[in-house]
């Protein structure tokens, strides 16, 4: 089903590209057709390749995948043990009842079946047509190299993909053979047989899209006329009349008009003759302008727009955690409406390796997030999480809540509890770092230094996100946390006793060294932004009537 949805999204994007190419084709109406033909290659790429890079020149909409697995109801038909990434719109609305009837998975399953059957029919038709034509040409005579003559055909064409062959009808005079063979050789030199084969496969894939059929037809016409123009350039303008008469002569013959998608050679004779007669080499400056236009249109159609939005989607969050090694599995058993927060239902995921759940809330803006998350210590979960251990993380317009049920922890023996607690800490560390560095685009700065008796480390984690909300107001979503550690370098650690410390960071206190000589300087956090970090932090330590000052210098920042 996911492949079918991807095809639908590719078809949507490809349709936009086709419309652009049709408009550009009108603009290029009086220039050589090879330029129009180049643009059709962008359509081929957009209908087959789901990935691209961003560019400010992109002509395409920012939402390149309007059809998500959630919209089509894929989740309800998936096995609950599968890992599913679900897309969420930026402005998440309260969950409503009855929407599943509009997105019944049965409808899309039927559509999937129809798509597969029709695609297979077209593919089989192409293969059978090729085999029939080869059988018809079985007794054709080789004239030279890859050129054959057959009395079974009335029109010349190229057939084959790996080693294309040129087939000619009988009773062609020498001048007719010269231009026709040269035309078909141009097809082979330009890899037109291979491109046409790929185009037909794409047509089979997107058979339901009328714009793709139109693109297949028009690209074939441009292909033929581009080869006609190449023949005229090679043989000179004096060949135009004889070439046109040869086309008319071949068209006048009675021929088999069956649709043979993997062989080509006739095209729209009337339009081809008009194009041959008016063909002329454009001036150099015109060529430069045309190539510049082609390059601009190609870049605009092959690249995606930059996503200037800072707002996160549920899908982005799930994908980020997955990339960082935390696999989230959509929970089909919990009812999101039981965990409403300000009318917003979360995406609920299981972390099977950690016996935990994750709730992902997407808000419209920072103000909405702040009002809701500050209104209650438990954020208004209707007491659903009262018997659980929870950790909350904030990221732009999202609130992420981790939950470990207390009943699970209470069921463990002491040794098991210690093991689970260690695993739970590992999970929190992954989430914390992923939220800080990836979702909030944060950084970690590490300060290190030492004196005669002490070695010190300060770690400063922070993010500063200037965000313009939907009303155009600039807001700052910022947070910082710092913590320090000292280690005694002397030989008699047990004699250190109680110490006091004071740092230029603003922290101070008293504590006793641990058995291994290490001690924590504590930490702190806040929502204030730091635009410039100090190059060093000074820490003064007092112990046993002694005093030393350490200079901790900024070593790493990432």
Coordinates of C-alpha atoms in Angstrom, one line a residue:
X1 CA 0.0 0.0 0.0
X2 CA 2.8 2.4 0.8
X3 CA 4.2 2.0 -2.7
X4 CA 0.8 2.9 -4.2
X5 CA 0.7 6.0 -2.0
X6 CA 4.2 6.9 -3.2
X7 CA 3.0 6.6 -6.8
X8 CA 0.0 8.8 -6.1
X9 CA 2.3 11.5 -4.7
X10 CA 4.7 11.2 -7.6
X11 CA 1.9 11.5 -10.0
X12 CA 0.7 14.6 -8.2
X13 CA 4.1 16.2 -8.5
X14 CA 4.6 14.9 -12.0
X15 CA 1.3 16.5 -13.1
X16 CA 2.6 19.9 -11.9
X17 CA 5.8 19.4 -13.9
X18 CA 3.9 18.3 -17.0
X19 CA 1.8 21.5 -16.9
X20 CA 5.0 23.6 -16.6
X21 CA 6.5 21.7 -19.5
X22 CA 3.4 22.2 -21.6
X23 CA 3.6 26.0 -20.9
X24 CA 7.3 26.1 -21.7
X25 CA 6.7 24.1 -24.9
X26 CA 4.3 26.8 -26.1
X27 CA 7.1 29.4 -25.4
X28 CA 9.6 27.2 -27.4
X29 CA 7.1 26.6 -30.3
X30 CA 9.3 28.2 -33.0
X31 CA 12.7 26.9 -31.8
X32 CA 14.3 23.5 -32.5
X33 CA 12.3 20.7 -31.0
X34 CA 15.4 19.2 -29.3
X35 CA 15.0 21.8 -26.6
X36 CA 11.4 20.9 -25.9
X37 CA 12.4 17.2 -25.8
X38 CA 15.0 17.9 -23.2
X39 CA 12.3 19.3 -20.9
X40 CA 10.3 16.0 -21.1
X41 CA 13.2 14.3 -19.4
X42 CA 12.4 16.3 -16.3
X43 CA 8.9 14.8 -16.3
X44 CA 10.4 11.3 -16.6
X45 CA 12.6 12.0 -13.6
X46 CA 9.9 13.5 -11.5
X47 CA 7.5 10.6 -12.1
X48 CA 10.1 8.0 -11.0
X49 CA 12.5 9.5 -8.5
X50 CA 10.9 10.4 -5.1
X51 CA 13.9 12.3 -3.8
X52 CA 15.5 15.6 -4.8
X53 CA 17.4 18.5 -3.3
X54 CA 16.2 22.0 -2.3
X55 CA 16.6 25.1 -4.3
X56 CA 15.4 28.7 -4.1
X57 CA 14.6 28.4 -7.8
X58 CA 12.1 25.6 -7.4
X59 CA 8.7 26.1 -9.0
X60 CA 7.1 23.3 -7.0
X61 CA 4.8 23.5 -3.9
X62 CA 6.3 22.9 -0.5
X63 CA 4.0 20.0 0.2
X64 CA 5.3 17.4 -2.3
X65 CA 3.5 14.5 -0.5
X66 CA -0.1 15.6 0.0
X67 CA -1.3 12.0 0.4
X68 CA -0.1 10.5 3.7
X69 CA -0.5 7.0 5.1
X70 CA -2.7 8.5 7.9
X71 CA -5.1 10.2 5.3
X72 CA -5.7 6.9 3.5
X73 CA -6.2 4.9 6.6
X74 CA -3.2 2.7 6.2
X75 CA -2.6 2.4 9.9
X76 CA -5.8 0.5 10.6
X77 CA -4.9 -2.1 8.1
X78 CA -1.3 -2.6 9.2
X79 CA -0.1 -5.1 11.7
X80 CA 0.4 -3.5 15.1
X81 CA 3.9 -4.8 15.3
X82 CA 5.1 -2.9 12.2
X83 CA 7.0 0.3 12.5
X84 CA 4.9 3.1 11.0
X85 CA 5.7 6.7 10.3
X86 CA 2.6 8.8 10.4
X87 CA 2.3 12.3 8.9
X88 CA 0.6 15.0 10.8
X89 CA -0.4 18.4 9.5
X90 CA 1.2 21.5 11.0
X91 CA -1.9 22.9 12.4
X92 CA -3.3 19.9 14.2
X93 CA -7.0 20.1 14.9
X94 CA -8.9 18.3 17.7
X95 CA -9.7 14.7 16.8
X96 CA -13.2 14.3 15.5
X97 CA -15.4 11.2 15.3
X98 CA -16.4 9.7 12.0
X99 CA -13.5 10.7 9.7
X100 CA -12.6 7.0 9.3
X101 CA -15.6 6.6 7.0
X102 CA -14.2 9.1 4.6
X103 CA -10.9 7.4 4.5
X104 CA -11.9 3.8 4.6
X105 CA -9.0 1.5 4.0
X106 CA -11.3 -0.8 1.9
X107 CA -11.6 2.0 -0.7
X108 CA -7.8 2.2 -1.1
X109 CA -7.4 -1.5 -1.1
X110 CA -9.8 -1.7 -4.0
X111 CA -8.0 1.2 -5.8
X112 CA -4.7 -0.6 -5.2
X113 CA -6.0 -3.8 -6.8
X114 CA -7.3 -1.9 -9.8
X115 CA -4.0 0.0 -10.2
X116 CA -2.0 -3.3 -10.1
X117 CA -4.2 -5.1 -12.5
X118 CA -4.3 -2.3 -15.1
X119 CA -0.5 -1.8 -14.7
X120 CA 0.1 -5.5 -15.4
X121 CA -2.2 -5.5 -18.4
X122 CA -0.3 -2.6 -20.0
X123 CA 3.0 -4.3 -19.3
X124 CA 1.8 -7.6 -20.7
X125 CA 0.4 -5.7 -23.8
X126 CA 3.8 -4.1 -24.4
X127 CA 5.6 -7.4 -24.1
X128 CA 3.1 -9.3 -26.3
X129 CA 3.2 -6.5 -29.0
X130 CA 7.0 -6.7 -29.0
X131 CA 7.0 -10.5 -29.4
X132 CA 4.4 -10.4 -32.2
X133 CA 6.4 -7.8 -34.1
X134 CA 9.6 -9.8 -33.7
X135 CA 7.8 -12.9 -35.0
X136 CA 6.5 -10.8 -38.0
X137 CA 10.1 -9.6 -38.7
X138 CA 11.6 -13.1 -38.3
X139 CA 12.2 -13.4 -42.1
X140 CA 13.5 -9.9 -42.6
X141 CA 16.8 -9.5 -44.5
X142 CA 19.9 -7.9 -43.2
X143 CA 21.0 -5.1 -45.4
X144 CA 24.0 -4.0 -43.3
X145 CA 25.0 -4.1 -39.7
X146 CA 21.8 -3.4 -37.7
X147 CA 19.6 -2.4 -40.7
X148 CA 17.0 -4.9 -42.0
X149 CA 14.5 -4.9 -44.8
X150 CA 11.1 -6.6 -44.5
X151 CA 8.2 -7.0 -46.9
X152 CA 5.9 -7.3 -43.9
X153 CA 5.9 -3.7 -42.9
X154 CA 4.9 -0.4 -44.6
X155 CA 6.7 2.1 -42.2
X156 CA 10.3 2.3 -41.1
X157 CA 11.0 2.1 -37.3
X158 CA 13.5 1.2 -34.6
X159 CA 12.9 -1.8 -32.5
X160 CA 14.9 -3.1 -29.5
X161 CA 16.4 -1.9 -26.3
X162 CA 19.8 -3.5 -25.7
X163 CA 20.8 -3.6 -29.4
X164 CA 18.2 -1.6 -31.3
X165 CA 17.7 -2.5 -35.0
X166 CA 16.4 -0.4 -37.9
X167 CA 13.7 -2.0 -40.0
X168 CA 12.8 -0.6 -43.4
X169 CA 10.0 -1.5 -45.8
X170 CA 10.8 -2.7 -49.3
X171 CA 10.7 -0.6 -52.5
X172 CA 12.5 2.5 -51.0
X173 CA 14.8 4.3 -53.5
X174 CA 18.3 5.3 -52.6
X175 CA 17.5 8.9 -51.6
X176 CA 14.6 7.8 -49.4
X177 CA 16.8 5.2 -47.7
X178 CA 19.5 7.7 -47.1
X179 CA 17.3 10.1 -45.1
X180 CA 15.3 7.5 -43.4
X181 CA 18.3 5.4 -42.2
X182 CA 20.0 8.6 -41.0
X183 CA 16.8 9.5 -39.1
X184 CA 16.6 6.1 -37.4
X185 CA 20.3 6.2 -36.6
X186 CA 19.8 9.5 -34.9
X187 CA 17.3 7.8 -32.6
X188 CA 19.8 5.2 -31.6
X189 CA 22.6 7.7 -31.1
X190 CA 20.4 9.7 -28.8
X191 CA 19.3 6.6 -26.8
X192 CA 15.7 7.2 -27.8
X193 CA 14.8 3.5 -27.7
X194 CA 15.9 3.2 -24.1
X195 CA 14.2 6.5 -23.1
X196 CA 11.0 5.4 -24.8
X197 CA 11.2 2.1 -23.0
X198 CA 11.5 3.9 -19.6
X199 CA 8.7 6.3 -20.7
X200 CA 6.4 3.3 -21.3
X201 CA 7.2 1.8 -17.9
X202 CA 6.4 5.1 -16.3
X203 CA 3.1 5.2 -18.3
X204 CA 2.2 1.8 -17.0
X205 CA 3.0 3.0 -13.5
X206 CA 0.8 6.2 -13.8
X207 CA -1.8 4.9 -16.3
X208 CA -4.6 6.6 -14.3
X209 CA -3.2 10.0 -14.9
X210 CA -4.4 11.5 -18.3
X211 CA -1.6 14.1 -18.2
X212 CA 1.0 11.3 -18.2
X213 CA -0.6 9.9 -21.4
X214 CA -0.5 13.3 -22.9
X215 CA 3.2 13.7 -22.0
X216 CA 3.9 10.2 -23.5
X217 CA 2.3 11.3 -26.8
X218 CA 3.8 14.8 -27.1
X219 CA 7.3 13.7 -26.0
X220 CA 7.1 11.1 -28.8
X221 CA 6.2 13.8 -31.3
X222 CA 9.1 16.1 -30.1
X223 CA 11.4 13.1 -30.3
X224 CA 10.6 12.5 -33.9
X225 CA 10.8 16.1 -34.9
X226 CA 14.1 16.6 -33.1
X227 CA 15.6 13.7 -35.2
X228 CA 14.1 15.3 -38.4
X229 CA 15.9 18.5 -37.6
X230 CA 19.2 16.6 -37.0
X231 CA 18.9 15.0 -40.4
X232 CA 18.4 18.4 -42.1
X233 CA 21.4 19.8 -40.2
X234 CA 23.5 16.9 -41.3
X235 CA 22.4 16.9 -45.0
X236 CA 21.7 20.5 -45.6
X237 CA 18.5 22.6 -46.3
X238 CA 18.4 21.3 -49.9
X239 CA 17.2 18.0 -48.6
X240 CA 14.0 19.4 -47.0
X241 CA 11.8 18.9 -50.1
X242 CA 12.9 15.3 -50.8
X243 CA 12.7 14.4 -47.1
X244 CA 9.1 15.8 -46.9
X245 CA 8.1 13.9 -50.0
X246 CA 9.5 10.7 -48.5
X247 CA 7.4 11.1 -45.4
X248 CA 4.3 11.8 -47.5
X249 CA 4.9 8.7 -49.6
X250 CA 5.3 6.5 -46.6
X251 CA 2.2 7.9 -44.9
X252 CA 0.1 7.3 -48.1
X253 CA 0.8 3.6 -47.8
X254 CA -1.7 1.4 -46.0
X255 CA -0.1 0.3 -42.8
X256 CA -0.9 -1.5 -39.6
X257 CA -2.0 1.2 -37.1
X258 CA -1.8 -0.9 -33.9
X259 CA -0.3 0.8 -30.9
X260 CA 3.2 -0.6 -30.5
X261 CA 4.7 1.3 -27.6
X262 CA 8.2 0.0 -27.8
X263 CA 8.8 0.7 -31.5
X264 CA 8.5 4.1 -33.0
X265 CA 9.2 5.9 -36.3
X266 CA 6.1 7.6 -37.8
X267 CA 4.7 10.3 -35.6
X268 CA 2.4 13.2 -36.8
X269 CA 3.5 13.4 -40.5
X270 CA 1.8 16.7 -41.2
X271 CA 3.3 18.5 -38.3
X272 CA 6.7 16.9 -39.0
X273 CA 6.7 18.2 -42.5
X274 CA 5.8 21.7 -41.4
X275 CA 8.6 21.6 -38.8
X276 CA 11.1 20.3 -41.5
X277 CA 10.2 23.1 -43.9
X278 CA 10.6 25.9 -41.3
X279 CA 13.7 24.4 -39.6
X280 CA 16.7 26.7 -39.5
X281 CA 19.7 27.1 -37.3
X282 CA 19.1 29.8 -34.6
X283 CA 21.6 32.5 -34.0
X284 CA 24.2 32.1 -31.3
X285 CA 22.7 34.6 -28.9
X286 CA 19.3 32.9 -29.4
X287 CA 20.8 29.6 -28.5
X288 CA 22.3 31.1 -25.3
X289 CA 18.9 32.5 -24.3
X290 CA 17.2 29.2 -25.0
X291 CA 19.7 27.1 -23.1
X292 CA 19.5 29.6 -20.2
X293 CA 15.7 29.2 -20.2
X294 CA 16.0 25.4 -20.4
X295 CA 18.4 25.4 -17.5
X296 CA 16.2 27.6 -15.4
X297 CA 13.1 25.6 -16.0
X298 CA 14.9 22.3 -15.5
X299 CA 16.3 23.4 -12.1
X300 CA 13.0 24.8 -11.1
X301 CA 11.2 21.5 -11.9
X302 CA 13.8 19.1 -10.6
X303 CA 14.4 20.7 -7.2
X304 CA 12.2 21.0 -4.2
X305 CA 11.5 24.3 -2.5
X306 CA 13.3 25.1 0.8
X307 CA 11.1 24.3 3.8
X308 CA 11.2 27.7 5.5
X309 CA 8.8 26.6 8.2
X310 CA 10.2 25.8 11.6
X311 CA 7.1 24.0 12.6
X312 CA 7.5 20.3 13.2
X313 CA 5.2 17.5 12.1
X314 CA 4.7 14.2 13.8
X315 CA 6.3 12.4 10.9
X316 CA 9.4 14.5 11.2
X317 CA 9.7 13.8 14.9
X318 CA 9.3 10.0 14.4
X319 CA 11.8 10.0 11.6
X320 CA 14.3 11.9 13.6
X321 CA 14.1 9.5 16.5
X322 CA 14.4 6.6 14.1
X323 CA 17.6 8.0 12.6
X324 CA 19.0 8.3 16.1
X325 CA 18.3 4.7 16.9
X326 CA 15.0 4.9 18.7
X327 CA 12.3 2.9 16.9
X328 CA 8.7 4.1 17.5
X329 CA 5.8 1.7 16.8
X330 CA 2.3 3.2 16.4
X331 CA 0.1 2.0 19.3
X332 CA -3.3 0.9 17.9
X333 CA -4.7 0.0 21.3
X334 CA -4.6 3.3 23.2
X335 CA -7.3 5.9 22.3
X336 CA -5.7 9.3 21.6
X337 CA -8.9 11.0 22.7
X338 CA -8.2 9.8 26.3
X339 CA -5.0 12.0 26.3
X340 CA -6.3 15.2 24.9
X341 CA -4.3 18.3 25.7
X342 CA -6.1 21.6 24.9
X343 CA -8.4 19.6 22.5
X344 CA -5.4 18.2 20.7
X345 CA -4.9 14.4 20.5
X346 CA -1.4 13.0 20.5
X347 CA 0.3 10.5 18.3
X348 CA 0.9 7.5 20.6
X349 CA 3.8 5.2 20.1
X350 CA 5.3 2.2 21.8
X351 CA 8.9 1.7 22.6
X352 CA 8.9 -2.0 23.0
X353 CA 12.6 -2.3 23.9
X354 CA 12.0 0.0 26.9
X355 CA 8.5 -0.9 28.1
X356 CA 7.6 2.7 27.5
X357 CA 5.2 4.9 25.5
X358 CA 5.8 8.2 23.8
X359 CA 3.0 10.9 23.3
X360 CA 3.7 13.5 20.6
X361 CA 1.6 16.7 20.7
X362 CA 1.7 19.1 17.8
X363 CA 0.5 22.7 18.5
X364 CA -0.3 25.6 16.2
X365 CA 2.3 28.0 17.7
X366 CA 4.6 28.6 20.7
X367 CA 1.9 30.5 22.6
X368 CA -0.5 27.6 22.4
X369 CA 2.2 25.3 23.6
X370 CA 3.2 27.5 26.5
X371 CA -0.3 28.2 27.7
X372 CA -1.2 24.5 27.8
X373 CA 2.1 23.1 29.2
X374 CA 2.2 25.7 32.0
X375 CA -1.4 25.3 33.0
X376 CA -0.9 22.1 35.0
X377 CA 2.0 20.1 36.4
X378 CA 0.6 17.1 34.6
X379 CA -0.5 19.1 31.5
X380 CA -4.1 18.0 32.0
X381 CA -3.9 14.3 31.0
X382 CA -7.2 13.5 32.7
X383 CA -5.2 11.5 35.3
X384 CA -4.3 8.9 32.7
X385 CA -0.6 9.2 33.5
X386 CA -0.9 9.7 37.3
X387 CA 0.4 6.2 38.0
X388 CA 3.4 6.6 35.6
X389 CA 6.8 8.1 35.6
X390 CA 6.9 10.7 32.9
X391 CA 9.5 13.0 31.3
X392 CA 8.6 15.9 29.1
X393 CA 10.5 17.5 26.3
X394 CA 9.7 20.6 24.3
X395 CA 10.6 21.2 20.7
X396 CA 9.3 24.2 18.8
X397 CA 5.6 23.6 18.4
X398 CA 5.7 20.1 19.9
X399 CA 5.5 18.5 23.4
X400 CA 7.0 15.0 23.7
X401 CA 6.1 13.0 26.8
X402 CA 7.8 9.7 27.7
X403 CA 5.9 7.4 30.0
X404 CA 7.0 4.3 32.0
X405 CA 4.0 2.7 33.9
X406 CA 4.6 2.4 37.6
X407 CA 2.8 -0.9 37.7
X408 CA 5.5 -2.3 35.4
X409 CA 8.3 -1.0 37.6
X410 CA 6.6 -2.1 40.8
X411 CA 6.4 -5.7 39.5
X412 CA 10.2 -6.0 39.2
X413 CA 12.6 -7.4 41.7
X414 CA 15.3 -5.1 42.9
X415 CA 18.0 -6.4 40.6
X416 CA 15.6 -6.2 37.7
X417 CA 14.6 -2.7 38.7
X418 CA 18.2 -1.6 38.6
X419 CA 18.7 -3.1 35.1
X420 CA 15.5 -1.5 33.8
X421 CA 16.4 1.9 35.4
X422 CA 19.7 1.7 33.5
X423 CA 17.9 1.0 30.2
X424 CA 15.4 3.7 30.9
X425 CA 18.2 6.2 31.5
X426 CA 19.6 5.2 28.1
X427 CA 16.3 5.9 26.4
X428 CA 16.0 9.3 28.1
X429 CA 19.6 10.2 27.0
X430 CA 18.7 9.3 23.4
X431 CA 15.6 11.4 23.5
X432 CA 17.2 14.3 25.2
X433 CA 20.1 14.5 22.8
X434 CA 17.9 14.0 19.8
X435 CA 15.5 16.7 20.9
X436 CA 18.3 19.1 21.7
X437 CA 20.6 18.7 18.7
X438 CA 18.2 17.6 15.9
X439 CA 14.7 18.8 16.7
X440 CA 15.7 22.1 18.4
X441 CA 18.9 22.6 16.3
X442 CA 20.8 23.0 19.5
X443 CA 24.5 22.8 20.4
X444 CA 26.7 21.5 23.2
X445 CA 29.7 23.4 24.5
X446 CA 32.3 21.7 26.7
X447 CA 34.8 23.6 28.9
X448 CA 37.8 21.8 30.3
X449 CA 40.8 22.8 32.5
X450 CA 43.0 21.9 35.5
X451 CA 45.0 23.3 38.3
X452 CA 47.6 21.7 40.6
X453 CA 45.0 19.7 42.5
X454 CA 41.8 19.8 40.5
X455 CA 40.5 18.9 37.0
X456 CA 37.3 20.5 36.0
X457 CA 34.7 20.1 33.2
X458 CA 31.6 22.2 32.4
X459 CA 29.0 21.2 29.9
X460 CA 26.6 23.7 28.4
X461 CA 23.7 22.6 26.3
X462 CA 21.5 25.2 24.7
X463 CA 19.3 26.2 21.8
X464 CA 18.1 29.6 20.5
X465 CA 15.3 29.6 18.1
X466 CA 13.9 32.9 16.8
X467 CA 10.5 32.0 15.4
X468 CA 8.0 34.1 13.5
X469 CA 4.5 32.8 14.3
X470 CA 1.6 32.7 12.0
X471 CA 0.7 36.3 12.8
X472 CA 4.1 37.5 11.9
X473 CA 5.3 38.1 15.5
X474 CA 8.8 37.2 16.4
X475 CA 9.2 34.9 19.4
X476 CA 12.2 33.3 20.9
X477 CA 12.1 29.7 21.9
X478 CA 15.3 29.2 24.0
X479 CA 16.6 27.0 26.7
X480 CA 19.9 26.3 28.3
X481 CA 21.3 23.8 30.8
X482 CA 24.7 23.6 32.4
X483 CA 26.4 21.3 34.7
X484 CA 30.0 20.8 36.1
X485 CA 32.2 18.2 37.6
X486 CA 35.5 18.4 39.6
X487 CA 38.0 15.6 40.1
X488 CA 40.7 15.8 42.8
X489 CA 44.2 15.0 41.4
X490 CA 46.0 14.6 44.8
X491 CA 47.0 11.4 46.4
X492 CA 45.0 11.6 49.7
X493 CA 41.5 12.0 48.5
X494 CA 39.9 10.9 51.8
X495 CA 41.5 14.0 53.4
X496 CA 39.8 16.5 51.2
X497 CA 36.6 16.6 53.2
X498 CA 34.1 19.3 52.5
X499 CA 34.7 21.9 49.8
X500 CA 33.1 25.0 48.6
X501 CA 33.2 26.4 45.1
X502 CA 32.2 29.4 43.1
X503 CA 32.2 29.8 39.3
X504 CA 32.0 32.7 37.0
X505 CA 29.0 31.0 35.5
X506 CA 27.1 32.1 38.6
X507 CA 26.9 28.7 40.4
X508 CA 28.3 28.2 43.9
X509 CA 27.8 25.8 46.8
X510 CA 29.4 23.3 49.2
X511 CA 29.7 19.5 48.8
X512 CA 31.8 16.5 49.8
X513 CA 34.0 14.5 47.5
X514 CA 32.9 11.0 46.5
X515 CA 35.0 8.0 47.2
X516 CA 36.6 8.2 43.8
X517 CA 37.4 11.9 44.3
X518 CA 34.8 13.2 41.8
X519 CA 32.1 15.7 42.8
X520 CA 29.3 17.3 40.9
X521 CA 29.1 21.1 40.8
X522 CA 25.4 20.9 40.2
X523 CA 23.6 22.5 37.3
X524 CA 20.9 24.8 36.2
X525 CA 18.7 25.7 33.3
X526 CA 16.4 28.4 32.1
X527 CA 14.5 29.8 29.1
X528 CA 16.9 32.7 28.5
X529 CA 18.8 32.8 25.2
X530 CA 22.6 33.0 25.0
X531 CA 23.8 34.6 21.8
X532 CA 27.5 34.6 22.6
X533 CA 29.2 32.0 24.8
X534 CA 32.2 32.9 27.0
X535 CA 35.6 31.6 25.9
X536 CA 36.3 30.4 29.4
X537 CA 34.8 29.7 32.8
X538 CA 36.6 30.3 36.1
X539 CA 36.0 28.0 39.1
X540 CA 37.5 28.7 42.5
X541 CA 37.7 25.7 44.9
X542 CA 38.2 26.0 48.7
X543 CA 39.1 22.9 50.8
X544 CA 41.1 22.3 54.0
X545 CA 42.1 26.0 54.2
X546 CA 43.4 25.8 50.6
X547 CA 42.2 27.6 47.5
X548 CA 42.8 27.2 43.8
X549 CA 41.2 28.7 40.7
X550 CA 40.8 26.6 37.5
X551 CA 40.5 28.2 34.1
X552 CA 38.1 26.0 32.0
X553 CA 38.5 26.8 28.3
X554 CA 36.0 26.1 25.6
X555 CA 37.3 23.0 23.8
X556 CA 34.4 21.8 21.7
X557 CA 31.2 23.2 20.3
X558 CA 28.9 21.2 18.1

